[in-house]
CSV table of C-alpha atoms and ligand atoms in Angstrom, one decimal:
chain,number,residue,atom,x,y,z
R,1,MET,CA,15.5,7.5,46.1
R,2,THR,CA,15.4,11.0,47.4
R,3,ALA,CA,12.8,13.5,46.2
R,4,LYS,CA,15.4,15.4,44.2
R,5,GLN,CA,16.3,12.5,42.0
R,6,LYS,CA,12.8,11.7,41.0
R,7,ARG,CA,11.9,12.5,37.4
R,8,MET,CA,9.1,14.9,36.9
R,9,ILE,CA,6.0,14.4,34.8
R,10,SER,CA,3.8,17.4,33.9
R,11,ILE,CA,0.2,16.9,33.2
R,12,LEU,CA,-1.0,19.6,30.9
R,13,ILE,CA,-4.7,20.4,30.8
R,14,PRO,CA,-6.2,23.1,28.6
R,15,ALA,CA,-9.4,24.3,30.2
R,16,TYR,CA,-12.1,26.6,28.8
R,17,ASN,CA,-15.2,26.9,31.0
R,18,GLU,CA,-14.6,23.7,32.9
R,19,GLU,CA,-15.5,24.7,36.4
R,20,GLU,CA,-17.6,21.6,36.9
R,21,ALA,CA,-15.3,19.1,35.2
R,22,LEU,CA,-12.0,20.2,36.9
R,23,PRO,CA,-12.7,19.0,40.5
R,24,LEU,CA,-13.9,15.6,39.1
R,25,LEU,CA,-10.8,15.4,36.9
R,26,TYR,CA,-8.6,16.3,39.9
R,27,GLU,CA,-10.0,13.5,42.0
R,28,ARG,CA,-9.6,10.8,39.3
R,29,LEU,CA,-6.2,12.1,38.2
R,30,THR,CA,-4.7,12.2,41.7
R,31,GLY,CA,-6.1,8.7,42.3
R,32,VAL,CA,-3.9,7.5,39.5
R,33,ILE,CA,-0.8,9.5,39.9
R,34,ASP,CA,-0.6,8.8,43.6
R,35,THR,CA,0.1,5.2,42.7
R,36,LEU,CA,3.1,6.2,40.7
R,37,GLU,CA,5.5,6.9,43.5
R,38,ASP,CA,8.7,7.0,41.6
R,39,TYR,CA,7.8,10.2,39.9
R,40,GLU,CA,7.1,13.8,40.9
R,41,PHE,CA,4.0,15.3,39.3
R,42,GLU,CA,2.9,18.7,38.3
R,43,ILE,CA,-0.7,19.3,37.2
R,44,LEU,CA,-0.5,22.3,35.0
R,45,VAL,CA,-3.9,23.7,33.9
R,46,VAL,CA,-4.0,26.5,31.3
R,47,ASN,CA,-7.1,28.5,31.8
R,48,ASP,CA,-8.0,29.6,28.3
R,49,GLY,CA,-9.9,32.8,29.1
R,50,SER,CA,-12.9,31.0,30.7
R,51,SER,CA,-15.9,33.1,31.5
R,52,ASP,CA,-17.1,30.9,34.3
R,53,GLY,CA,-15.6,30.1,37.7
R,54,THR,CA,-12.7,28.0,36.4
R,55,LEU,CA,-10.1,30.3,37.8
R,56,GLU,CA,-11.6,30.2,41.3
R,57,VAL,CA,-11.7,26.4,41.1
R,58,LEU,CA,-8.0,26.4,40.1
R,59,ARG,CA,-7.0,28.8,43.0
R,60,ARG,CA,-8.8,26.5,45.4
R,61,LEU,CA,-7.2,23.4,44.0
R,62,ARG,CA,-3.7,25.0,44.2
R,63,GLU,CA,-4.2,25.9,47.9
R,64,GLN,CA,-5.2,22.3,48.6
R,65,ASP,CA,-2.4,20.8,46.6
R,66,PRO,CA,0.8,22.5,45.6
R,67,ARG,CA,1.2,20.1,42.7
R,68,VAL,CA,-1.5,22.0,40.9
R,69,CYS,CA,-0.1,25.0,38.9
R,70,TYR,CA,-2.0,27.2,36.6
R,71,VAL,CA,-1.5,29.7,33.9
R,72,ASN,CA,-4.3,32.2,33.3
R,73,LEU,CA,-4.4,33.5,29.7
R,74,SER,CA,-5.5,37.0,29.0
R,75,ARG,CA,-8.4,35.8,26.8
R,76,ASN,CA,-9.6,32.8,24.9
R,77,TYR,CA,-7.0,31.8,22.4
R,78,GLY,CA,-8.2,28.3,21.5
R,79,LYS,CA,-7.0,24.9,22.6
R,80,GLU,CA,-4.0,24.8,20.3
R,81,THR,CA,-2.5,28.0,21.6
R,82,ALA,CA,-3.4,27.0,25.2
R,83,MET,CA,-1.4,23.8,24.8
R,84,THR,CA,1.6,25.7,23.4
R,85,CYS,CA,1.5,28.0,26.5
R,86,GLY,CA,1.4,24.9,28.7
R,87,MET,CA,4.4,23.5,26.9
R,88,ASP,CA,6.3,26.8,27.6
R,89,TYR,CA,5.5,26.6,31.3
R,90,ALA,CA,5.7,22.8,32.0
R,91,ARG,CA,8.7,21.8,34.0
R,92,GLY,CA,8.6,18.0,33.7
R,93,ASP,CA,11.0,15.6,32.0
R,94,ALA,CA,7.8,14.3,30.2
R,95,LEU,CA,4.5,16.0,29.5
R,96,ILE,CA,1.1,14.3,29.3
R,97,ILE,CA,-1.6,16.3,27.5
R,98,MET,CA,-5.2,15.5,28.3
R,99,ASP,CA,-8.6,17.2,28.1
R,100,ALA,CA,-10.3,18.6,31.2
R,101,ASP,CA,-13.6,16.8,30.5
R,102,LEU,CA,-12.4,13.3,31.4
R,103,GLN,CA,-12.9,12.0,27.9
R,104,HIS,CA,-9.2,11.0,28.1
R,105,PRO,CA,-9.1,8.4,30.9
R,106,PRO,CA,-6.3,9.1,33.4
R,107,GLU,CA,-6.0,5.4,34.0
R,108,LYS,CA,-3.9,5.2,30.8
R,109,ILE,CA,-1.1,7.3,32.4
R,110,PRO,CA,0.8,4.3,33.9
R,111,GLU,CA,0.9,2.6,30.5
R,112,MET,CA,2.2,5.8,28.9
R,113,VAL,CA,4.8,6.2,31.5
R,114,HIS,CA,5.8,2.5,31.1
R,115,TYR,CA,6.5,3.0,27.4
R,116,TRP,CA,8.3,6.3,28.1
R,117,GLU,CA,10.6,4.3,30.4
R,118,CYS,CA,11.1,1.8,27.5
R,119,GLY,CA,12.6,4.7,25.5
R,120,TYR,CA,9.7,6.0,23.4
R,121,ASP,CA,9.5,9.8,23.1
R,122,ASP,CA,5.9,10.2,22.0
R,123,VAL,CA,3.3,7.7,23.3
R,124,TYR,CA,0.1,8.6,21.6
R,125,ALA,CA,-3.4,7.2,22.4
R,126,ARG,CA,-5.6,6.2,19.6
R,127,ARG,CA,-9.4,6.2,20.1
R,128,MET,CA,-11.0,2.9,19.7
R,129,ASN,CA,-14.5,4.2,19.3
R,130,ARG,CA,-16.2,7.3,18.1
R,131,LYS,CA,-19.5,6.2,19.4
R,132,ASN,CA,-20.5,9.4,21.1
R,133,GLU,CA,-20.1,11.5,18.0
R,134,SER,CA,-22.7,11.9,15.4
R,135,LYS,CA,-22.4,9.8,12.2
R,136,LEU,CA,-21.9,12.9,10.2
R,137,LYS,CA,-19.0,14.2,12.3
R,138,ALA,CA,-17.3,10.8,12.3
R,139,TRP,CA,-17.7,10.6,8.5
R,140,CYS,CA,-16.4,14.1,8.0
R,141,ALA,CA,-13.4,13.4,10.2
R,142,GLU,CA,-12.6,10.2,8.3
R,143,THR,CA,-12.8,11.7,4.9
R,144,PHE,CA,-10.8,14.7,6.0
R,145,TYR,CA,-8.0,12.6,7.4
R,146,ARG,CA,-7.9,10.5,4.2
R,147,MET,CA,-7.7,13.7,2.1
R,148,LEU,CA,-5.0,15.2,4.3
R,149,GLN,CA,-2.9,12.1,4.2
R,150,ARG,CA,-3.0,12.0,0.4
R,151,SER,CA,-1.9,15.6,0.1
R,152,THR,CA,1.1,15.5,2.4
R,153,LYS,CA,4.3,13.5,3.1
R,154,VAL,CA,3.9,14.0,6.9
R,155,ASN,CA,2.2,11.0,8.5
R,156,ILE,CA,-1.3,11.8,9.7
R,157,TYR,CA,-2.7,9.3,12.2
R,158,PRO,CA,-6.5,9.0,12.1
R,159,ASN,CA,-8.3,8.8,15.4
R,160,VAL,CA,-5.3,10.2,17.3
R,161,GLY,CA,-5.8,13.4,19.2
R,162,ASP,CA,-3.8,15.3,21.8
R,163,PHE,CA,-4.0,12.7,24.5
R,164,ARG,CA,-0.3,11.7,24.6
R,165,LEU,CA,2.9,11.6,26.5
R,166,LEU,CA,5.8,13.6,25.1
R,167,ASP,CA,9.4,13.4,26.2
R,168,ARG,CA,11.1,16.6,27.0
R,169,ARG,CA,13.0,16.7,23.7
R,170,CYS,CA,9.7,16.5,21.8
R,171,VAL,CA,8.3,19.3,23.9
R,172,ASN,CA,11.4,21.4,23.2
R,173,ALA,CA,11.1,20.6,19.5
R,174,ILE,CA,7.4,21.7,19.3
R,175,ARG,CA,8.2,24.8,21.3
R,176,GLN,CA,10.5,25.9,18.5
R,177,LEU,CA,7.6,25.9,16.0
R,178,ARG,CA,6.1,29.3,16.7
R,179,GLU,CA,3.6,29.7,13.9
R,180,ASN,CA,0.5,31.6,14.8
R,181,GLN,CA,-1.9,29.3,13.1
R,182,ARG,CA,-1.2,26.0,14.6
R,183,TYR,CA,-2.1,22.5,13.7
R,184,THR,CA,-0.6,20.6,16.5
R,185,LYS,CA,-1.6,17.1,15.3
R,186,GLY,CA,0.6,17.6,12.2
R,187,MET,CA,3.5,19.0,14.4
R,188,TYR,CA,3.7,15.8,16.5
R,189,SER,CA,4.4,13.7,13.5
R,190,TRP,CA,6.5,16.4,11.8
R,191,ILE,CA,9.1,16.4,14.6
R,192,GLY,CA,9.6,12.7,14.3
R,193,TYR,CA,11.3,10.8,17.2
R,194,HIS,CA,10.3,7.4,18.5
R,195,LYS,CA,6.5,6.9,18.6
R,196,LYS,CA,4.4,4.3,20.3
R,197,GLU,CA,0.7,3.8,19.9
R,198,ILE,CA,-1.7,2.7,22.7
R,199,LEU,CA,-5.4,2.4,22.5
R,200,PHE,CA,-8.1,4.0,24.7
R,201,GLU,CA,-11.9,4.2,24.8
R,202,VAL,CA,-13.3,7.8,24.7
R,203,GLY,CA,-15.4,8.4,27.7
R,204,ASP,CA,-18.4,10.7,27.8
R,205,ARG,CA,-17.8,14.3,28.7
R,206,VAL,CA,-18.4,14.4,32.5
R,207,ALA,CA,-19.8,18.0,32.7
R,208,GLY,CA,-20.2,21.1,30.6
R,209,THR,CA,-20.5,21.0,26.8
R,210,SER,CA,-18.2,20.5,23.9
R,211,LYS,CA,-16.7,23.8,22.7
R,212,TRP,CA,-16.3,22.6,19.1
R,213,SER,CA,-18.8,23.8,16.6
R,214,PHE,CA,-19.1,22.5,13.1
R,215,ARG,CA,-17.6,25.8,11.9
R,216,GLY,CA,-14.7,25.4,14.3
R,217,LEU,CA,-14.0,21.9,12.9
R,218,TRP,CA,-14.1,23.2,9.4
R,219,GLY,CA,-11.6,25.9,10.4
R,220,LEU,CA,-9.4,23.2,11.9
R,221,ALA,CA,-9.7,21.1,8.8
R,222,LEU,CA,-8.6,24.0,6.5
R,223,GLU,CA,-5.8,24.7,9.0
R,224,GLY,CA,-4.6,21.2,8.7
R,225,LEU,CA,-4.7,21.2,5.0
R,226,THR,CA,-3.0,24.5,4.4
R,227,SER,CA,-0.4,24.2,7.1
R,228,PHE,CA,1.0,20.9,6.1
R,229,SER,CA,0.5,20.8,2.4
R,230,THR,CA,0.7,22.9,-0.7
R,231,ALA,CA,-1.3,20.3,-2.7
R,232,PRO,CA,-4.4,22.6,-3.1
R,233,LEU,CA,-2.1,25.1,-5.0
R,234,ARG,CA,-0.9,22.4,-7.2
R,235,LEU,CA,-4.5,21.3,-7.7
R,236,ALA,CA,-5.3,24.8,-8.9
R,237,ALA,CA,-2.5,24.8,-11.4
R,238,TRP,CA,-3.5,21.4,-12.6
R,239,LEU,CA,-7.2,22.4,-13.0
R,240,GLY,CA,-6.1,25.5,-14.9
R,241,GLY,CA,-4.1,23.3,-17.3
R,242,VAL,CA,-6.9,20.9,-17.9
R,243,VAL,CA,-9.5,23.6,-18.5
R,244,SER,CA,-7.1,25.5,-20.9
R,245,ALA,CA,-6.5,22.3,-22.9
R,246,PHE,CA,-10.3,21.8,-23.3
R,247,ALA,CA,-10.8,25.5,-24.1
R,248,PHE,CA,-8.1,25.3,-26.8
R,249,LEU,CA,-9.7,22.2,-28.3
R,250,TYR,CA,-13.0,23.9,-28.4
R,251,LEU,CA,-11.5,27.0,-30.0
R,252,ILE,CA,-10.1,24.9,-32.8
R,253,ILE,CA,-13.5,23.2,-33.3
R,254,ILE,CA,-15.2,26.6,-33.5
R,255,LEU,CA,-12.6,28.0,-35.9
R,256,ILE,CA,-12.9,25.0,-38.3
R,257,LYS,CA,-16.7,25.2,-38.1
R,258,ALA,CA,-16.7,28.9,-38.8
R,259,LEU,CA,-14.4,28.5,-41.8
R,260,ALA,CA,-16.2,25.5,-43.2
R,261,VAL,CA,-19.9,26.4,-42.8
R,262,GLY,CA,-19.8,30.0,-41.7
R,263,ASP,CA,-21.4,31.0,-38.4
R,264,PRO,CA,-24.7,32.7,-38.1
R,265,VAL,CA,-24.9,34.5,-34.7
R,266,ALA,CA,-26.0,31.5,-32.7
R,267,GLY,CA,-24.2,30.0,-29.7
R,268,TYR,CA,-25.3,32.2,-26.9
R,269,PRO,CA,-26.1,29.3,-24.5
R,270,SER,CA,-22.8,27.6,-25.1
R,271,MET,CA,-20.9,30.8,-24.7
R,272,MET,CA,-22.6,31.5,-21.4
R,273,CYS,CA,-21.8,28.0,-20.2
R,274,VAL,CA,-18.1,28.4,-21.0
R,275,ILE,CA,-17.8,31.9,-19.5
R,276,LEU,CA,-19.6,30.8,-16.2
R,277,PHE,CA,-17.6,27.6,-16.0
R,278,ILE,CA,-14.2,29.2,-16.5
R,279,GLY,CA,-15.2,32.1,-14.2
R,280,GLY,CA,-16.1,29.7,-11.5
R,281,ILE,CA,-12.9,27.8,-11.7
R,282,GLN,CA,-10.9,31.1,-11.6
R,283,LEU,CA,-12.7,32.1,-8.5
R,284,ILE,CA,-12.0,28.8,-6.8
R,285,CYS,CA,-8.3,29.0,-7.6
R,286,LEU,CA,-8.2,32.6,-6.4
R,287,GLY,CA,-9.8,31.4,-3.2
R,288,ILE,CA,-7.1,28.8,-2.7
R,289,ILE,CA,-4.3,31.3,-3.4
R,290,GLY,CA,-6.1,33.7,-1.0
R,291,GLU,CA,-6.1,31.1,1.8
R,292,TYR,CA,-2.3,30.7,1.6
R,293,LEU,CA,-1.8,34.4,1.2
R,294,GLY,CA,-3.8,34.9,4.3
R,295,ARG,CA,-1.5,32.6,6.2
R,296,VAL,CA,1.5,34.4,5.0
R,297,PHE,CA,-0.1,37.7,6.1
R,298,ASN,CA,-0.9,36.4,9.5
R,299,GLU,CA,2.6,34.8,10.1
R,300,SER,CA,4.3,37.9,8.8
R,301,LYS,CA,3.0,40.0,11.7
R,302,ARG,CA,5.1,37.8,14.0
R,303,ARG,CA,2.9,38.4,17.0
R,304,PRO,CA,3.5,36.6,20.2
R,305,LEU,CA,1.2,33.5,20.4
R,306,TYR,CA,-0.5,34.5,23.7
R,307,PHE,CA,-0.4,36.8,26.7
R,308,VAL,CA,-0.5,35.6,30.2
R,309,ASP,CA,-2.5,37.3,32.9
R,310,GLU,CA,-1.2,35.3,35.8
R,311,TYR,CA,1.0,32.3,36.5
R,312,ASN,CA,0.8,30.5,39.7
R,313,GLY,CA,3.4,27.9,39.9
R,314,ILE,CA,7.1,27.4,40.6
R,315,LYS,CA,9.2,28.3,37.7
R,316,GLU,CA,9.2,31.1,35.2
R,317,ARG,CA,8.8,30.3,31.6
R,318,ASN,CA,11.8,29.2,29.6
R,319,GLU,CA,12.7,30.4,26.2
R,320,PRO,CA,11.9,28.0,23.4
R,321,GLY,CA,14.4,25.3,22.9
R,322,GLU,CA,16.1,25.7,26.2
R,323,ALA,CA,17.1,22.4,27.6
R,324,TYR,CA,16.3,21.1,31.0
R,325,SER,CA,18.6,19.2,33.4
R,326,LYS,CA,17.8,15.9,31.8
R,327,GLU,CA,20.6,13.8,30.6
R,328,PRO,CA,20.2,12.2,27.1
R,329,ARG,CA,18.7,8.7,27.6
R,330,ASN,CA,20.1,5.6,26.0
R,331,GLN,CA,17.6,4.0,23.7
Q,401,UDP,N1,-10.5,24.0,25.2
Q,401,UDP,C1,-9.7,25.1,25.3
Q,401,UDP,N2,-10.0,26.3,24.6
Q,401,UDP,C2,-11.0,26.3,23.7
Q,401,UDP,C3,-11.8,25.2,23.6
Q,401,UDP,C4,-11.5,24.1,24.3
Q,401,UDP,O1,-8.7,25.1,26.1
Q,401,UDP,O2,-11.2,27.4,23.1
Q,401,UDP,C5,-10.2,22.8,25.9
Q,401,UDP,C6,-11.4,22.3,26.7
Q,401,UDP,O3,-11.5,22.9,28.0
Q,401,UDP,C7,-11.1,20.8,26.8
Q,401,UDP,C8,-10.4,20.5,25.6
Q,401,UDP,O4,-9.9,21.8,25.1
Q,401,UDP,O5,-10.2,20.5,27.9
Q,401,UDP,C9,-11.3,19.8,24.5
Q,401,UDP,O6,-12.4,20.5,24.3
Q,401,UDP,P1,-13.8,19.9,24.1
Q,401,UDP,O7,-14.1,18.8,25.1
Q,401,UDP,O8,-14.8,21.0,24.0
Q,401,UDP,O9,-13.6,19.3,22.6
Q,401,UDP,P2,-14.1,17.8,22.1
Q,401,UDP,O10,-13.7,16.8,23.2
Q,401,UDP,O11,-15.6,17.9,21.9
Q,401,UDP,O12,-13.3,17.6,20.8
Q,402,MG,MG1,-14.2,16.8,25.1
């Protein structure tokens, strides 16, 4: 087989302040991909506005090994956007997404590639353990996924993250979804195609610290809920209906009471309770509507998702949806 006929696999790594982890990742990753001789590889790192020496590390790695390419974003946009940028620049027939901190073991790559060759388009890795997360975080994640799944028709897979192999047609599909506020996990299942699950054990972060804060996770949770479901809006309407029904009942009771026995000016506490209760519900519902309105506002600006400071690789970015040379495969 000549080099030209080899199919290419891109490894996409979003990196934010990962100067210590990247060299370790490079060593372990190349140890694995060097054994897969039937494929050409591209290691595409998206530097998401790091403030440490990540960019210098990438420059050095690229000089050492031309398989390493990198995109330097103009600022920190967050992992979701960094991944989208990576999808725009990746050249491979397949794309494997993994974290820079080696929590996603590169040793799983041959298995992913095997299933890709079997005809699967999206080989996703499910975590077997959440042991290195606090109990609270694990509980929150579980509850959130259960809620999300109940509120939407799109399949949400618990314990599945971004560690996965995507065929070119999945990549091209996701690239056409250009919303600004992104919830990639929902997109993977929304686009469909043939999926295959494999299992992996989450490793410990090799260096640096996790960039997620509790606030960040809360934001992501809201993002997930509002980008894939309008159930909260329906809930607001439902709540409104129930409260009005009770209010109406109460009104009748008061009327009858006033007619039958007359009403001395009592009832201040009950009136306050009702006013405060209904006021609270109104505010909650307004908040829900506001959340969706905010999304509409943000999307209506139609801004580009990101700006690139520098790209050091082989090919310029392709427009979303543009097909590559790959022939359709027989399933
Ligand atoms: N990351 C990124 N931009 C950010 C935050 C994180 O590109 O704003 C990258 C980070 O470098 C890592 C991956 O996303 O490769 C996962 O981040 P992290 O390990 O901090 O998250 P956790 O594993 O704790 O969920
Ligand atoms: Mg991590």
